[in-house]
CSV table of C-alpha atoms in Angstrom, one decimal:
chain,number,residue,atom,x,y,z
A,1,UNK,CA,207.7,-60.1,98.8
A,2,UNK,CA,207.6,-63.2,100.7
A,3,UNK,CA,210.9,-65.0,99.4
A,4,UNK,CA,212.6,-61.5,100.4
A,5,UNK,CA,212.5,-62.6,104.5
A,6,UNK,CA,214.5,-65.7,103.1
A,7,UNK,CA,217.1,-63.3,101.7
A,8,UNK,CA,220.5,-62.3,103.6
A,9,UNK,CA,220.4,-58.4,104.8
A,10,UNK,CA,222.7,-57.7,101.4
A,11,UNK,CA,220.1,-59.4,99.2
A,12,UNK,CA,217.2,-57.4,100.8
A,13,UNK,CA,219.3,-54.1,100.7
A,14,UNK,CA,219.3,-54.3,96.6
A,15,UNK,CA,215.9,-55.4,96.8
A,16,UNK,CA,214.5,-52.3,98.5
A,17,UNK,CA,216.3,-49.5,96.7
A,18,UNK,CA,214.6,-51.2,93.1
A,19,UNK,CA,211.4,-52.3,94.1
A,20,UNK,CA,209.6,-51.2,97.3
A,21,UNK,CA,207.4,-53.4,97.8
A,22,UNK,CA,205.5,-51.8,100.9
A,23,UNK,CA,205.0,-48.7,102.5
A,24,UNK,CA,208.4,-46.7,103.9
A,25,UNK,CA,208.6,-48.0,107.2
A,26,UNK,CA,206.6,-51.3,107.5
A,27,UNK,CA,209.0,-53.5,105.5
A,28,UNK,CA,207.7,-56.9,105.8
A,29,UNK,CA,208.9,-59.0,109.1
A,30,UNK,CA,209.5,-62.2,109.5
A,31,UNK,CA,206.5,-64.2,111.7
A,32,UNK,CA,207.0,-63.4,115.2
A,33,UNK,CA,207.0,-67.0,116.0
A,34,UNK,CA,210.0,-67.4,113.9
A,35,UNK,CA,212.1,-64.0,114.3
A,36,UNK,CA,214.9,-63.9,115.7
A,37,UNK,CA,216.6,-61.3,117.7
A,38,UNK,CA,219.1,-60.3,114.4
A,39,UNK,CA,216.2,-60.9,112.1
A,40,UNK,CA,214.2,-57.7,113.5
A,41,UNK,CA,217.4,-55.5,113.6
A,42,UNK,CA,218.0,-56.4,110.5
A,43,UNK,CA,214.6,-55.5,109.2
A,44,UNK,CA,214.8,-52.3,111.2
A,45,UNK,CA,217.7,-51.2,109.5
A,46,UNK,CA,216.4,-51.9,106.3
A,47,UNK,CA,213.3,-49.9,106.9
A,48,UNK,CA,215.9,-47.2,107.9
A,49,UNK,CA,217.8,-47.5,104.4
A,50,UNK,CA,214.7,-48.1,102.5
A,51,UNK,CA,213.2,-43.9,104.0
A,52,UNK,CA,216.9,-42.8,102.9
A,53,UNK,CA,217.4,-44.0,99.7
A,54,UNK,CA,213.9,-43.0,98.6
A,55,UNK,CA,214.2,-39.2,99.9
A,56,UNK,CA,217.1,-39.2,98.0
A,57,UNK,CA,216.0,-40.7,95.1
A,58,UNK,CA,213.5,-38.2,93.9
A,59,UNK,CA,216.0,-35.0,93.5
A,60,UNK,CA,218.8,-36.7,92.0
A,61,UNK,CA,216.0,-37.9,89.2
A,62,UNK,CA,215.3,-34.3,88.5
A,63,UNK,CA,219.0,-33.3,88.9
A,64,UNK,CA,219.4,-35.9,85.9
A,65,UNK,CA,216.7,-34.5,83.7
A,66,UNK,CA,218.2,-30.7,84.0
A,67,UNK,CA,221.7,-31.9,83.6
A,68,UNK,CA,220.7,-32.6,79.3
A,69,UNK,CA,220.6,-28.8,79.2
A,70,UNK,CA,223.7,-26.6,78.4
A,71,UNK,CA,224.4,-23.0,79.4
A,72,UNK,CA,226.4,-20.4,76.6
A,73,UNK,CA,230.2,-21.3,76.4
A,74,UNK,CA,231.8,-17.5,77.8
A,75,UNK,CA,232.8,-14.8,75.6
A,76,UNK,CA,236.5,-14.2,74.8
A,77,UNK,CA,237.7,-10.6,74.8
A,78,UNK,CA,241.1,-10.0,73.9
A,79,UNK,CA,243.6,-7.5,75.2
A,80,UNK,CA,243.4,-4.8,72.5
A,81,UNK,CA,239.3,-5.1,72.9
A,82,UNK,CA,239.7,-4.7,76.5
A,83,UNK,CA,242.1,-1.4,75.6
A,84,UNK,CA,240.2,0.2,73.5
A,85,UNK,CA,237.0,0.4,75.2
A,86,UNK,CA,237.4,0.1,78.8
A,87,UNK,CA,238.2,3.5,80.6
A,88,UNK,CA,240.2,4.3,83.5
A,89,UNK,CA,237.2,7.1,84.4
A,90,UNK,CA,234.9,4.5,83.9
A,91,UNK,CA,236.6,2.7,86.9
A,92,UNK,CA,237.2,5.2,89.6
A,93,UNK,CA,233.2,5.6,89.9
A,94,UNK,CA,232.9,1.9,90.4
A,95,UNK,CA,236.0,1.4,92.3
A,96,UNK,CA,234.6,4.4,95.2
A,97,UNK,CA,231.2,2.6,95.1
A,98,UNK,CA,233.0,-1.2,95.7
A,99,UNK,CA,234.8,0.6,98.8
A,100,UNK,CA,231.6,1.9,99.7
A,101,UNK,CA,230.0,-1.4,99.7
A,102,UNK,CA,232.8,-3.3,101.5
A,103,UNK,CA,232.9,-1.2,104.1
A,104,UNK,CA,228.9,-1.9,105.2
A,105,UNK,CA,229.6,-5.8,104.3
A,106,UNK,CA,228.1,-6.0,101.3
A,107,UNK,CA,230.9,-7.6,99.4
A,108,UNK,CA,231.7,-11.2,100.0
A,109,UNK,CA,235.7,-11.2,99.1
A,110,UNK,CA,237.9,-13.7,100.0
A,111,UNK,CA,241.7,-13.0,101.3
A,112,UNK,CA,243.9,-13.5,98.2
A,113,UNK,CA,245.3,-16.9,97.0
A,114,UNK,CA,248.8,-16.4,96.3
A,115,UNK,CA,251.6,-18.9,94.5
A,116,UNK,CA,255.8,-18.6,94.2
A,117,UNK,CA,257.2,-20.2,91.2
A,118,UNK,CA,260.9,-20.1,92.7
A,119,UNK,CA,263.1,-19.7,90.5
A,120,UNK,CA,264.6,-23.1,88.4
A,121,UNK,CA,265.8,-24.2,85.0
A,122,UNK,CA,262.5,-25.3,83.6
A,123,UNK,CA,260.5,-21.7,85.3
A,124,UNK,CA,260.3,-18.8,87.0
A,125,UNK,CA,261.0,-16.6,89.1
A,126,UNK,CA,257.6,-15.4,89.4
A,127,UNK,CA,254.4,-14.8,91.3
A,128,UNK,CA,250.4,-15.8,90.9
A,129,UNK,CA,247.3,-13.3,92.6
A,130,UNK,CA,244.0,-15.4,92.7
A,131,UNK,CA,241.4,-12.4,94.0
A,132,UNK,CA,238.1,-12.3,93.5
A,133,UNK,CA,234.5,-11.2,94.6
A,134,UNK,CA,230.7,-10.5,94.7
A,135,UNK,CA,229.2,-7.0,95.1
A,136,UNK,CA,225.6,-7.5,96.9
A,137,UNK,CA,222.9,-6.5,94.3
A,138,UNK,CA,225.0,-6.3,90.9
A,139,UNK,CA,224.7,-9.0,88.0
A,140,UNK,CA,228.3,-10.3,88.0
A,141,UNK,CA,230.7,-11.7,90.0
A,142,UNK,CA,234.5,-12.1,89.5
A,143,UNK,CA,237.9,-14.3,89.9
A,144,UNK,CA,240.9,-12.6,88.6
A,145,UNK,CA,244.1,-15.0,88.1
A,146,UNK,CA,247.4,-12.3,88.0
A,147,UNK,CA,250.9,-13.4,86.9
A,148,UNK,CA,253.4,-11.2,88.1
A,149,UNK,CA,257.0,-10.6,88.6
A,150,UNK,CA,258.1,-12.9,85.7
A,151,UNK,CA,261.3,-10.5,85.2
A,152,UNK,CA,262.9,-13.2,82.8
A,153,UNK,CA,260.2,-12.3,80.0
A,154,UNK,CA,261.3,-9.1,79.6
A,155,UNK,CA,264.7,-10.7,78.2
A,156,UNK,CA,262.6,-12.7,75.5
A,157,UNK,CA,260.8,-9.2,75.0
A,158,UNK,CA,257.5,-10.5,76.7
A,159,UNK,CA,256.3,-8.2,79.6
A,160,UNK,CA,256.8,-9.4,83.0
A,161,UNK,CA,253.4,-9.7,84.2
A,162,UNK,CA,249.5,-11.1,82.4
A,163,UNK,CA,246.2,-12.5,83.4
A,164,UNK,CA,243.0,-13.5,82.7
A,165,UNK,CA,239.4,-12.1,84.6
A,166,UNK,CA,236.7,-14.2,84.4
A,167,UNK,CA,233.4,-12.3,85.3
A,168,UNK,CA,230.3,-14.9,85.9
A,169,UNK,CA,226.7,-14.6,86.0
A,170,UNK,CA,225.5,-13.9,89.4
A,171,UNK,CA,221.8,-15.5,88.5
A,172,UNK,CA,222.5,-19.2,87.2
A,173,UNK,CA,226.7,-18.8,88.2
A,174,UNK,CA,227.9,-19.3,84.2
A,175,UNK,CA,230.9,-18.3,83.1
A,176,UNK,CA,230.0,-14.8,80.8
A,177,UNK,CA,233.6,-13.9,79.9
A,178,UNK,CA,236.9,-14.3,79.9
A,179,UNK,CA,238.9,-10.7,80.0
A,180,UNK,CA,242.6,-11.8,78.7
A,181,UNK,CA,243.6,-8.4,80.0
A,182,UNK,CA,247.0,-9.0,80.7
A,183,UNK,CA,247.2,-6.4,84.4
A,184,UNK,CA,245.5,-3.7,82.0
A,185,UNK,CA,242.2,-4.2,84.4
A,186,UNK,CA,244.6,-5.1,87.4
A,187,UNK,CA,246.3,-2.1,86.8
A,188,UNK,CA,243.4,0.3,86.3
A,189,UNK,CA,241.8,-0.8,89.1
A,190,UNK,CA,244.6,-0.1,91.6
A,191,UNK,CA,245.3,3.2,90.0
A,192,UNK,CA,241.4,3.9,90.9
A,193,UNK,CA,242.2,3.1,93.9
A,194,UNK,CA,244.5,5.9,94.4
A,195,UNK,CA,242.2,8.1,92.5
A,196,UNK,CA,239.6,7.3,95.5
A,197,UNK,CA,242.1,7.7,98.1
A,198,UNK,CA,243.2,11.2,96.7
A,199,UNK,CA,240.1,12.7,96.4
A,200,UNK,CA,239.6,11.6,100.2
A,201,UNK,CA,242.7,12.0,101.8
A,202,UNK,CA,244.3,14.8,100.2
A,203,UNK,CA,244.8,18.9,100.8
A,204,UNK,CA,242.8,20.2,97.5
A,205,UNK,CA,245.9,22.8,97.3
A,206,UNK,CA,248.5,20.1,97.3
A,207,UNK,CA,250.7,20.5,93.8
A,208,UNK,CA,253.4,18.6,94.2
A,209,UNK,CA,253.6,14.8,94.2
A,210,UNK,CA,256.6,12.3,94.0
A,211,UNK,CA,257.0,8.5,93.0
A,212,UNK,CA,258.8,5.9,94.7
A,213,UNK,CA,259.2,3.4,91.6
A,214,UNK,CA,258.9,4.2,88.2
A,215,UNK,CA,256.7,1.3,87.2
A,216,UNK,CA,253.1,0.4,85.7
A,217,UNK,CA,251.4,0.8,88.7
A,218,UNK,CA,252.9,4.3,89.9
A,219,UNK,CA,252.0,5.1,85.8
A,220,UNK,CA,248.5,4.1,86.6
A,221,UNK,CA,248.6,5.8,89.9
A,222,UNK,CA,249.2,9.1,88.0
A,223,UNK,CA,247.0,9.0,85.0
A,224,UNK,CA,243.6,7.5,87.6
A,225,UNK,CA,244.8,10.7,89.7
A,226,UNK,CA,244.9,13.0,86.9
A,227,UNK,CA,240.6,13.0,86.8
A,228,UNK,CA,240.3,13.7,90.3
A,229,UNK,CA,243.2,16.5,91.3
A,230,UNK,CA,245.5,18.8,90.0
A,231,UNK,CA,249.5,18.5,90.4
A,232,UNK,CA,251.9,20.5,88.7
A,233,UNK,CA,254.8,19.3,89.8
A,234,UNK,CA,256.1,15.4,89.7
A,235,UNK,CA,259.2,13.6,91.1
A,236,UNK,CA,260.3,10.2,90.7
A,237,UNK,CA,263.2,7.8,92.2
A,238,UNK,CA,263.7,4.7,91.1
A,239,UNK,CA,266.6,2.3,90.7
A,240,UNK,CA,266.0,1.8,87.2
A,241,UNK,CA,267.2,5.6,85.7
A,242,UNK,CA,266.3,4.7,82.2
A,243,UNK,CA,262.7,3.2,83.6
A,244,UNK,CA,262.3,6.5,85.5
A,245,UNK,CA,263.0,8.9,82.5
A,246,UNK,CA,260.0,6.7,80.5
A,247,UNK,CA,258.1,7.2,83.6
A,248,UNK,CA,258.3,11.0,83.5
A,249,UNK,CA,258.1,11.5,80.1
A,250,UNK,CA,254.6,9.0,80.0
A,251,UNK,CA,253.5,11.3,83.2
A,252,UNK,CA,254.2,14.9,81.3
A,253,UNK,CA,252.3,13.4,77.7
A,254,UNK,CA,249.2,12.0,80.1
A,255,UNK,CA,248.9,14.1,82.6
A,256,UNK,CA,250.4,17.5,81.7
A,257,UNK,CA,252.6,18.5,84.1
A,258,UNK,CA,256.6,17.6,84.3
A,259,UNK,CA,257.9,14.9,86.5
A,260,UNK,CA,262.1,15.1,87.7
A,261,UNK,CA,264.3,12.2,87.6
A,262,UNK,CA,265.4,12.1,91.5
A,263,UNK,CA,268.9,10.5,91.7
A,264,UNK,CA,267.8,10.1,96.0
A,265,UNK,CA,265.1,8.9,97.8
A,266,UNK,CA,265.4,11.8,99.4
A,267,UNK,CA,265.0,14.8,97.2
A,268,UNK,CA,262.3,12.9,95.4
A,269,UNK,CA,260.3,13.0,98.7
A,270,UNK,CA,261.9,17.1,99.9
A,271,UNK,CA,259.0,18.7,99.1
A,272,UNK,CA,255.8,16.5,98.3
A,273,UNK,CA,252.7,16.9,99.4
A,274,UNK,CA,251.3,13.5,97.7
A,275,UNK,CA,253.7,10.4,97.6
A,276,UNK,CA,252.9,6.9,95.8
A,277,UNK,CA,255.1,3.5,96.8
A,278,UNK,CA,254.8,1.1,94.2
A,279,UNK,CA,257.9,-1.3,94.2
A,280,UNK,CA,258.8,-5.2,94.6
A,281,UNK,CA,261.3,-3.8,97.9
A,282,UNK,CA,261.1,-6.4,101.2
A,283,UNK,CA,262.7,-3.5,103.3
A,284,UNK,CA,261.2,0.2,103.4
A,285,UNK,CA,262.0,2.6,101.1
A,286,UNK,CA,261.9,6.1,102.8
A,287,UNK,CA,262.2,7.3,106.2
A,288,UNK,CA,259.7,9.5,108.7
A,289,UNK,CA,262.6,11.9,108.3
A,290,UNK,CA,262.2,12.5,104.7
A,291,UNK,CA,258.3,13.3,104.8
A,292,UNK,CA,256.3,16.6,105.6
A,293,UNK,CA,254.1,16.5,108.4
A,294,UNK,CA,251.2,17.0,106.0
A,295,UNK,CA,252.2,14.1,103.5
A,296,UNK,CA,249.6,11.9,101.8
A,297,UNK,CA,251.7,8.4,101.5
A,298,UNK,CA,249.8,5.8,98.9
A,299,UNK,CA,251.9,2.7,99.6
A,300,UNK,CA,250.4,-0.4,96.8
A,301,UNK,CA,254.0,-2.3,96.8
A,302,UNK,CA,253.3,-4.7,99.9
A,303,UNK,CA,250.6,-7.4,98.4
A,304,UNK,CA,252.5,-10.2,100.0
A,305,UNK,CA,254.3,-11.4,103.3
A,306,UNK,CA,257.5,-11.1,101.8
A,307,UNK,CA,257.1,-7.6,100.9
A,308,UNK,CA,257.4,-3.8,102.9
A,309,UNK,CA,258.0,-0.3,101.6
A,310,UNK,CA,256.6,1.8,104.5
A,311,UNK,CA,258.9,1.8,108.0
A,312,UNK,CA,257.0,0.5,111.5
A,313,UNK,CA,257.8,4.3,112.5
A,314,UNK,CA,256.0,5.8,110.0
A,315,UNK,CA,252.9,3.5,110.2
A,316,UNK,CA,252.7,4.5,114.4
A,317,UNK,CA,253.1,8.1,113.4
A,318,UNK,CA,249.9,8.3,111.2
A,319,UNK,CA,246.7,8.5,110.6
A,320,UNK,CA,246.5,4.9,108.8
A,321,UNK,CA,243.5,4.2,106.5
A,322,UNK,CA,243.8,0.5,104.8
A,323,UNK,CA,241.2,-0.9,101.8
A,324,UNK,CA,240.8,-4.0,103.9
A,325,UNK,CA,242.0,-4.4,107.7
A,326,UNK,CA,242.0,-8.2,107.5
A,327,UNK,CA,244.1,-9.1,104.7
A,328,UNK,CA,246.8,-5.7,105.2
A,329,UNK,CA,247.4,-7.7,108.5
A,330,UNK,CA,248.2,-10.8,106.3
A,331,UNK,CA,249.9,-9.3,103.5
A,332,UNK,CA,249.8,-5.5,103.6
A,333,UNK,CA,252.4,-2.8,105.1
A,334,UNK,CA,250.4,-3.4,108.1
A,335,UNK,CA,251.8,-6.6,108.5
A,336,UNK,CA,255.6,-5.4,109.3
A,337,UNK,CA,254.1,-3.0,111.8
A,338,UNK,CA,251.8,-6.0,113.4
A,339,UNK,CA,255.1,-8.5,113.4
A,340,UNK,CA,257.6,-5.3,115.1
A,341,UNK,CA,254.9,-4.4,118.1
A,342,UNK,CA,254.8,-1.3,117.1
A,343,UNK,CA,250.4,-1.3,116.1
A,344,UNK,CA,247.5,-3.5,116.3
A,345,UNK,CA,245.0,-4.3,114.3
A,346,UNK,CA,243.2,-2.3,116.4
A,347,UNK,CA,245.5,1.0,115.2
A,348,UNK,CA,244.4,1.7,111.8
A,349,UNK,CA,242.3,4.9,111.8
A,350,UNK,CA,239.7,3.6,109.4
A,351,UNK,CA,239.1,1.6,105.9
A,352,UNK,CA,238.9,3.5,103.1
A,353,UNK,CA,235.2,2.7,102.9
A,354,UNK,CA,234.4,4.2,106.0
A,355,UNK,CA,235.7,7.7,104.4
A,356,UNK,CA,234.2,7.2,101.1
A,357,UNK,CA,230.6,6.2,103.2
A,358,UNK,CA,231.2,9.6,105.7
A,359,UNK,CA,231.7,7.4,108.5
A,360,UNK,CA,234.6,8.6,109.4
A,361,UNK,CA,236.1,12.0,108.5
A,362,UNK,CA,239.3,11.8,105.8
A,363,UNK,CA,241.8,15.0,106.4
A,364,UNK,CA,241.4,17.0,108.9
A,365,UNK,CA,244.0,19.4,109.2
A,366,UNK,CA,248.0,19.2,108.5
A,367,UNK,CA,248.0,15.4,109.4
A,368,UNK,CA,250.1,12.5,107.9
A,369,UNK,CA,248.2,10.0,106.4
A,370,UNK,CA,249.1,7.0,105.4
A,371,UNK,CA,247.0,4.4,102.9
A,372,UNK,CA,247.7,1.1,102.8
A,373,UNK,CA,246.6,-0.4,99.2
A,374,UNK,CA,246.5,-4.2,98.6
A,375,UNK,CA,243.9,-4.8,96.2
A,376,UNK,CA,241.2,-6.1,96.7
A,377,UNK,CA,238.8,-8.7,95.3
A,378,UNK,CA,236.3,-5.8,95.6
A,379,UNK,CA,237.8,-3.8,93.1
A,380,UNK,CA,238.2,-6.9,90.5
A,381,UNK,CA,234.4,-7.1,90.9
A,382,UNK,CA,233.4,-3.5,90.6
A,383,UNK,CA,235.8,-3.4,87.5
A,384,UNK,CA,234.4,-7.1,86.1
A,385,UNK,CA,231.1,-5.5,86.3
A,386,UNK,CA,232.1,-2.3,84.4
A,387,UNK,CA,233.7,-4.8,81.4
A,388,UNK,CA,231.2,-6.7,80.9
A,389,UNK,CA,228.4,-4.0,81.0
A,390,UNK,CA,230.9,-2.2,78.0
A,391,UNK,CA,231.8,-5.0,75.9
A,392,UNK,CA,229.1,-8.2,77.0
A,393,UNK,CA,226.8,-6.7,74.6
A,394,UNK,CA,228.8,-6.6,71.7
């Protein structure tokens, strides 16, 4: 309007975004006669602001409009709901299939998001996993927050580790529920994951099978197994005797064959054909020395920098199979190997979803193999998935 060529460039500014008087791009100029050199930069600029403002305008009016409606709050599903109807079989299906799928790219999984609580009067010690993922093609998608290591609890009688998965819906990105699973999913999961790695990697006439660690994930190891191969004989070492014999007798009452208390690393390891590492240890745990030529070693204790069970030695002298190259050279037994000289990325035979798809053969012959396990954001989608398909219903 005509006073607006009067105004200063702030006046006119306010003045365009409400009213727009003209068409975008022909905002009114002063008469040539009169304009000065600032006067038509001015106007340019306005002009400029003006076409801006206006594209802009339109979408966030819309955005407004759809912001009044409101998607479901997420479901809460509580640890003994969890328990009682989600299945370790009904993992290791999904678990082989979210290999699978990571191995062509079809998972988009972030490397893991890890935080210390060092240990002070008012907390820890302890740790926080943040994984997560989305499978290409499936309904859900996952974050998974694990609390871990919090060894003080078990002096208030609380157990040392919890969590929470929240599994979202892969259409609209809402929350659907909120899995206060406390590592029972974490835990299934990574026992799957041996499940899958045993079925691949492993002579069908191997019988005998040891434990380094007599914890809940070597406990889940064992039962996940327990669908997929038969052992008759068990040993286990750990530091904790009492921990061990609760370990063995869990072992013989799920799995049906006995386990020996080991008082050595070494005669736990004397005769295995199939050996699991699952402990918190930042130096390794066994030696080449101590392993048959033909040994299967699971190794799911390294999951952060500060952590290594398996030796560089062994690692060199193996066929080495990881569930994710990239993040066992952050965090991974792969990392000590990386850091001594003694491999390369490059090294590693294959990832477990390369054996799974037939890529790449699994055993061939008396071999050591070695399988580097450091859970992955994969495997907390393929089991979010499974969860929710069981209990999102209900």
């Amino acid at each position: 309007e005509p006073s607006a060529r009067r105004c200063s460039c702030a006046d006119v500014r306010v003045r365009v975004r409400v009213r727009v008087p003209t068409p975008l791009g022909r905002w009114p100029l002063p008469r040539a006669a009169t304009a000065t050199p600032t006067q038509r930069l001015n106007a340019t600029m306005l002009s400029t602001t003006a076409r801006r403002g206006l594209m802009a305008a339109a979408p966030l009016r819309r955005t407004a409009m759809l912001s009044t409606a409101s998607l479901p709050p997420p479901k809460l599903f509580d640890y003994d709901t969890i328990t009682s109807k989600v299945k370790v079989g009904m993992a290791i299906e999904a678990v082989e299939a979210c290999f699978g799928a990571l191995a062509e790219g079809k998972v988009d999984v972030p490397i893991p998001m890890h935080i210390g609580i060092d240990e002070s009067a008012a907390a820890g010690p302890g740790d926080c996993h943040i994984k997560g993922g989305y499978i290409s093609g499936t309904t859900t998608w996952t974050v998974k927050l694990a609390n871990v290591s919090f060894y003080k609890n078990v002096e208030k009688g609380l157990p040392p580790g919890s969590g929470v998965f929240i599994v979202c819906d892969a259409t609209n990105g809402a929350p659907l529920g909120i899995f206060q699973e406390n590592r029972y999913m974490t835990d299934m999961r990574t026992g799957a994951a041996g499940a899958v790695a045993v079925k691949h990697l492993v002579n069908r006439n191997s019988a005998k099978v040891a434990f380094v660690g007599g914890g809940v994930i070597n406990l889940a190891m064992a039962r996940a197994c327990a669908s997929v191969h038969d052992f008759t004989q068990g040993y286990v070492f750990g530091l904790d005797t009492a921990q061990s014999e609760a370990f063995a007798n869990a072992v013989k009452e799920d799995c049906g064959y006995d386990v020996q208390v080991c008082s050595t690393v070494e005669e736990a390891l004397d005769d295995a054909d199939v050996v699991f590492t699952s402990t918190p240890a930042a130096a390794p745990v066994l030696e080449l020395s101590m392993l048959k030529p033909s040994a299967t070693i699971i190794a799911s204790g390294s999951d952060q920098p500060t952590k290594q069970e398996i030796p560089a030695e062994v690692q060199k002298n193996s066929k080495m199979v990881c569930d994710l190259v990239r993040q066992c050279a952050l965090v991974g037994e792969l990392r000590s190997a990386i850091k001594e000289g003694a491999m390369t990325a490059d090294d590693v035979y294959a990832e477990l979803g390369e054996i799974v798809n037939g890529t790449k053969p699994g055993r061939e012959g008396d071999e050591l193999i070695l399988v580097d396990l450091t859970g992955t954001g994969a495997q907390d989608a393929a089991i979010g998935q499974v969860a929710w398909e069981v209990l999102g219903q209900e």
